[in-house]
Coordinates of C-alpha atoms in Angstrom, one line a residue:
M10 CA 7.5 -3.9 25.4
K11 CA 4.2 -5.1 23.8
N12 CA 2.2 -2.4 25.5
Q13 CA 4.7 0.3 24.4
R14 CA 3.8 -0.6 20.8
R15 CA 0.1 0.0 21.1
C16 CA -0.1 3.6 20.0
F17 CA 1.8 6.0 17.7
C18 CA 2.0 8.5 20.6
N19 CA 4.3 6.0 22.4
F20 CA 7.0 7.0 19.9
L21 CA 6.4 10.7 19.8
Q22 CA 7.6 13.4 22.2
A23 CA 6.5 17.0 22.4
N24 CA 10.1 18.2 21.8
N25 CA 10.2 16.3 18.5
I26 CA 7.2 18.3 17.1
L27 CA 7.5 21.6 15.1
C28 CA 4.4 23.8 14.6
G29 CA 3.8 26.8 12.5
I30 CA 6.5 26.0 10.0
Q31 CA 6.6 28.6 7.2
E32 CA 9.3 26.9 5.0
E33 CA 8.2 26.1 1.4
N34 CA 11.1 23.7 0.6
G35 CA 10.2 20.2 1.8
K36 CA 13.8 19.1 1.9
I37 CA 14.6 21.9 4.3
V38 CA 11.7 20.8 6.5
L39 CA 12.9 17.2 6.4
G40 CA 16.4 18.4 7.4
K41 CA 14.9 20.2 10.4
L42 CA 13.2 17.1 11.6
I43 CA 16.3 15.0 11.2
E44 CA 18.3 17.5 13.2
L45 CA 15.6 17.5 15.9
L46 CA 15.9 13.7 16.3
K47 CA 19.7 14.1 16.4
R48 CA 19.4 16.3 19.4
H49 CA 17.6 13.6 21.3
C50 CA 19.4 10.6 19.8
P51 CA 23.1 11.6 19.6
E52 CA 24.1 8.3 17.9
L53 CA 21.9 9.2 14.9
D54 CA 24.1 9.7 11.8
I55 CA 22.5 12.7 10.0
D56 CA 24.1 12.2 6.6
R57 CA 23.4 8.5 6.5
T58 CA 19.8 9.0 7.6
R59 CA 19.2 11.5 4.9
K60 CA 20.8 9.2 2.3
E61 CA 18.6 6.3 3.4
I62 CA 15.4 8.5 3.2
E63 CA 16.3 10.0 -0.2
S64 CA 17.2 6.5 -1.7
R65 CA 13.9 5.2 -0.5
E66 CA 12.1 8.3 -1.8
A67 CA 13.5 7.7 -5.2
I68 CA 11.7 4.4 -5.4
F69 CA 8.5 5.1 -3.4
P70 CA 7.4 8.7 -3.0
T71 CA 6.3 9.5 0.5
M72 CA 3.4 11.8 -0.3
V73 CA 1.0 9.2 0.7
A74 CA -2.2 11.3 0.8
P75 CA -3.2 14.8 0.0
G76 CA -1.3 17.1 2.3
L77 CA 0.6 14.3 4.1
A78 CA 4.2 13.2 3.7
I79 CA 5.7 10.4 5.6
P80 CA 9.4 10.2 4.8
H81 CA 10.7 7.1 6.4
A82 CA 13.6 4.7 6.5
R83 CA 15.0 1.6 8.2
I84 CA 18.2 2.5 9.9
P85 CA 20.9 -0.1 10.8
G86 CA 21.9 0.0 14.4
L87 CA 18.9 2.1 15.5
P88 CA 17.9 0.9 19.0
E89 CA 14.3 2.0 18.8
A90 CA 11.8 3.8 16.6
L91 CA 12.1 7.6 16.3
T92 CA 9.4 10.0 15.1
A93 CA 9.1 13.7 14.5
V94 CA 6.3 15.8 13.2
A95 CA 6.2 19.1 11.3
C96 CA 3.0 21.1 10.9
I97 CA 3.2 23.4 7.9
P98 CA -0.1 25.4 7.6
Q99 CA 0.6 26.8 4.1
G100 CA 2.3 23.6 3.0
C101 CA 5.7 22.9 1.4
D102 CA 6.8 21.3 -1.8
F103 CA 7.8 17.6 -1.4
G104 CA 7.5 16.1 -4.8
G105 CA 3.7 15.4 -4.7
S106 CA 0.7 16.8 -6.6
T107 CA -0.3 18.7 -3.4
K108 CA 1.8 20.5 -0.9
A109 CA 2.7 18.7 2.3
K110 CA 1.0 20.3 5.2
V111 CA 2.0 17.6 7.7
M112 CA 5.3 15.8 7.6
V113 CA 5.9 12.8 9.7
L114 CA 9.4 11.5 9.8
L115 CA 9.6 7.8 10.8
L116 CA 12.8 6.0 11.5
T117 CA 12.8 2.3 12.6
P118 CA 15.3 -0.4 13.3
V119 CA 16.3 -2.2 10.1
D120 CA 15.6 -5.6 11.8
D121 CA 12.0 -4.8 12.9
P122 CA 9.8 -4.9 9.7
N123 CA 6.7 -5.6 11.8
L124 CA 7.0 -2.4 13.7
H125 CA 7.9 -0.4 10.6
I126 CA 4.8 -1.5 8.6
Q127 CA 2.6 -1.3 11.7
L128 CA 3.5 2.4 12.3
L129 CA 3.0 3.2 8.6
S130 CA -0.4 1.5 8.6
A131 CA -1.5 3.3 11.8
L132 CA -0.5 6.6 10.3
A133 CA -2.2 5.9 7.0
A134 CA -5.5 5.0 8.8
E135 CA -5.2 8.1 11.1
F136 CA -4.8 10.5 8.2
E137 CA -7.3 8.8 5.8
D138 CA -9.6 11.8 6.2
P139 CA -8.0 15.0 4.6
A140 CA -9.7 17.0 7.3
V141 CA -7.5 15.4 9.9
T142 CA -4.4 16.5 8.0
E143 CA -5.7 20.1 7.8
K144 CA -6.6 20.1 11.5
I145 CA -3.1 18.9 12.6
A146 CA -1.4 21.2 10.2
N147 CA -2.9 24.2 12.0
F148 CA -2.3 23.1 15.5
A149 CA -0.6 26.0 17.4
S150 CA 1.5 23.9 19.8
A151 CA 3.4 20.7 20.0
Q152 CA 1.2 19.7 23.0
D153 CA -1.9 20.0 20.8
V154 CA -0.4 17.5 18.4
L155 CA 0.7 15.2 21.1
N156 CA -2.8 15.4 22.8
H157 CA -4.4 14.5 19.5
F158 CA -2.5 11.3 19.2
S159 CA -2.8 10.5 22.9
C160 CA -6.6 10.1 22.6
G161 CA -6.3 6.5 21.4
L162 CA -5.6 7.5 17.9
G163 CA -2.9 5.9 15.7
T164 CA -3.5 2.6 17.5
I165 CA -1.1 -0.1 16.5
P166 CA -2.4 -3.8 16.4
D167 CA -0.3 -6.5 17.9
Y168 CA 0.7 -8.0 14.5
L169 CA 0.4 -7.3 10.8
K170 CA -2.8 -8.3 9.1
A171 CA -3.7 -8.8 5.4
A172 CA -5.7 -5.6 5.6
D173 CA -2.4 -3.7 6.4
L174 CA -0.8 -5.0 3.2
M175 CA -3.5 -5.1 0.6
E176 CA -4.4 -2.7 -2.1
K177 CA -7.9 -2.1 -3.2
F178 CA -9.0 -3.4 -6.6
P179 CA -9.1 -0.5 -9.1
K180 CA -12.4 -1.8 -10.4
M181 CA -14.6 -4.9 -10.1
L182 CA -16.3 -6.8 -12.9
Q183 CA -19.9 -7.8 -13.1
E184 CA -20.9 -11.3 -14.2
T185 CA -22.8 -9.7 -17.1
D186 CA -19.9 -7.6 -18.3
S187 CA -18.3 -8.7 -21.6
I188 CA -14.7 -9.8 -22.1
L189 CA -14.2 -6.5 -24.0
D190 CA -15.2 -4.6 -20.9
A191 CA -12.6 -6.6 -19.0
V192 CA -9.9 -6.0 -21.6
K193 CA -10.5 -2.2 -21.4
I194 CA -10.0 -2.3 -17.6
F195 CA -6.9 -4.4 -17.9
A196 CA -5.5 -2.0 -20.5
T197 CA -6.1 1.2 -18.4
T198 CA -5.0 -0.1 -15.0
Q199 CA -1.9 -1.8 -13.6
T200 CA -3.8 -4.8 -12.4
S201 CA -3.6 -8.3 -14.0
E202 CA -6.5 -9.8 -12.0
L203 CA -10.0 -8.6 -11.2
P204 CA -12.8 -10.0 -9.0
V205 CA -16.1 -10.8 -10.6
V206 CA -19.2 -9.9 -8.4
D207 CA -22.9 -10.4 -8.9
N208 CA -25.5 -7.5 -8.5
T209 CA -25.4 -7.8 -4.7
G210 CA -21.6 -7.5 -4.5
D211 CA -21.0 -11.1 -3.6
L212 CA -17.8 -12.6 -5.1
R213 CA -18.5 -15.0 -7.9
G214 CA -15.1 -15.6 -9.4
I215 CA -11.8 -14.2 -10.6
L216 CA -10.7 -13.1 -14.1
S217 CA -7.0 -12.7 -14.9
L218 CA -5.0 -11.9 -18.0
A219 CA -3.9 -15.5 -17.9
D220 CA -7.5 -16.6 -18.0
L221 CA -8.1 -14.6 -21.1
L222 CA -5.0 -16.1 -22.8
K223 CA -6.2 -19.6 -21.8
Y224 CA -9.6 -18.9 -23.2
S225 CA -8.1 -17.7 -26.5
L226 CA -5.6 -20.5 -26.8
P227 CA -7.5 -23.8 -26.1
E228 CA -5.5 -26.5 -24.4
H229 CA -5.3 -28.8 -27.5
L230 CA -3.3 -26.0 -29.2
L231 CA -0.7 -26.0 -26.4
W232 CA 0.2 -29.6 -27.3
L233 CA 1.1 -28.7 -30.9
E234 CA 4.8 -28.8 -31.8
D235 CA 4.3 -26.9 -35.0
L236 CA 2.7 -23.5 -34.2
S237 CA 3.2 -22.1 -37.7
P238 CA -0.6 -22.3 -38.5
I239 CA -1.3 -19.7 -35.9
Y240 CA 1.8 -17.5 -36.2
Q241 CA -0.6 -14.7 -37.1
L242 CA -2.4 -15.1 -33.8
Q243 CA -5.7 -16.3 -35.3
P244 CA -7.0 -17.7 -31.9
F245 CA -6.8 -14.3 -30.4
S246 CA -8.4 -12.7 -33.4
D247 CA -11.3 -15.2 -33.2
M248 CA -11.7 -14.3 -29.5
L249 CA -11.8 -10.6 -30.2
K250 CA -14.5 -11.0 -32.8
T251 CA -16.9 -12.0 -30.1
A252 CA -15.4 -10.2 -27.2
D253 CA -18.3 -7.8 -26.9
E254 CA -20.7 -10.7 -26.7
T255 CA -18.9 -13.2 -24.5
K256 CA -19.7 -12.7 -20.9
V257 CA -17.1 -12.6 -18.1
A258 CA -19.0 -15.3 -16.3
D259 CA -18.1 -17.7 -19.2
V260 CA -14.4 -17.2 -18.7
M261 CA -13.8 -16.5 -15.0
R262 CA -12.4 -19.0 -12.6
E263 CA -14.9 -20.0 -9.8
E264 CA -12.2 -21.7 -7.8
F265 CA -9.4 -19.6 -6.3
I266 CA -7.4 -19.2 -3.2
S267 CA -8.1 -16.3 -0.9
A268 CA -7.4 -14.9 2.5
N269 CA -9.3 -12.8 5.1
V270 CA -8.6 -9.2 6.0
D271 CA -7.8 -10.3 9.6
D272 CA -5.4 -13.1 8.6
P273 CA -1.9 -12.5 10.0
A274 CA 0.7 -11.5 7.4
V275 CA 2.8 -14.5 8.1
K276 CA -0.2 -16.7 6.9
L277 CA -0.1 -14.8 3.6
A278 CA 3.6 -15.6 3.2
K279 CA 2.8 -19.3 3.9
T280 CA 0.0 -19.3 1.3
F281 CA 2.2 -17.6 -1.3
L282 CA 4.8 -20.3 -1.0
I283 CA 2.7 -23.4 -0.6
N284 CA 0.5 -22.5 -3.6
N285 CA 3.1 -20.8 -5.7
L286 CA 1.0 -17.7 -6.1
S287 CA 1.9 -14.2 -7.3
R288 CA -1.3 -12.6 -6.2
L289 CA -3.8 -13.3 -3.3
V290 CA -7.4 -12.1 -3.2
I291 CA -8.4 -10.7 0.2
L292 CA -12.0 -11.0 1.4
D293 CA -13.8 -9.1 4.1
N294 CA -15.7 -10.7 6.9
D295 CA -18.8 -11.0 4.7
G296 CA -16.9 -12.9 2.1
R297 CA -16.8 -9.9 -0.4
P298 CA -13.6 -8.8 -2.2
A299 CA -11.7 -6.2 -0.1
G300 CA -8.5 -6.0 -2.0
V301 CA -5.5 -7.9 -3.2
V302 CA -1.9 -8.6 -2.1
S303 CA 0.7 -9.3 -4.7
L304 CA 3.8 -11.1 -3.9
K305 CA 5.9 -8.2 -5.2
N306 CA 4.2 -5.6 -2.9
F307 CA 4.2 -8.0 0.0
S308 CA 8.0 -8.4 -0.4
A309 CA 8.4 -4.7 -0.9
K310 CA 6.7 -3.8 2.3
L311 CA 8.5 -6.5 4.2
F312 CA 12.0 -5.9 2.9
W313 CA 12.5 -2.4 1.7
D314 CA 9.4 -0.1 1.8

């Protein structure tokens, strides 16, 4: 069984591949793929499958890259993973900013999150280059598609790693950046924590929104029972007056908990729980910041993505 999970092509059959699709409506293309899998898996409930996919789509859109859609769902009672591929040279509308030229339908057993995330990660890595999407979209035959994935592409590791779950930092801070620079980044991104690097790219520390609050509100103020003297947020006002002069290096944390890109996902779960963390910095093999895994996103990928 372990060897069967080594490559995406192990889950793909030529008769589950459609090439040269001219349909512009992505929902119709999706329906064709579901019906295709139904022919080869009679126990598949078409209505329930579509409902599972659409409910998931409402939370997390499946246009994961330009030209690529991976509608997917975890199906109760499914004995094994099922995949189907549609190649749409001119593209179809599927709720993204670009048209879907390749649609990969992925259905996995609800009780096998490792396989589900591994297949998604393998596909994301395979289609990282838009040229690959364009190439596959224009394949003339199902055998061409199958041959592409049979060349060792879409390889699936034995277990989930931190690299499979992390998101890249939107930006990184330099030690010489000011607090004002950091505030602007926090205000224009969804992140609440940023790595601080030196001019060689080495990690020097971490700065979070909580660190900025702590810097603005010294510990002795936290012991006050009567906060009326600072109802007008004077400590924060004082901080902002010098925000363009105070360096990130003066506020960042130099001690923090991290994980390596190659650490197994289960180790991340242990680290989250033991240290009561909401976010975990991931380092590459040179000790430089590679990305971050939040407890929320970790749980999303594990339980419902």
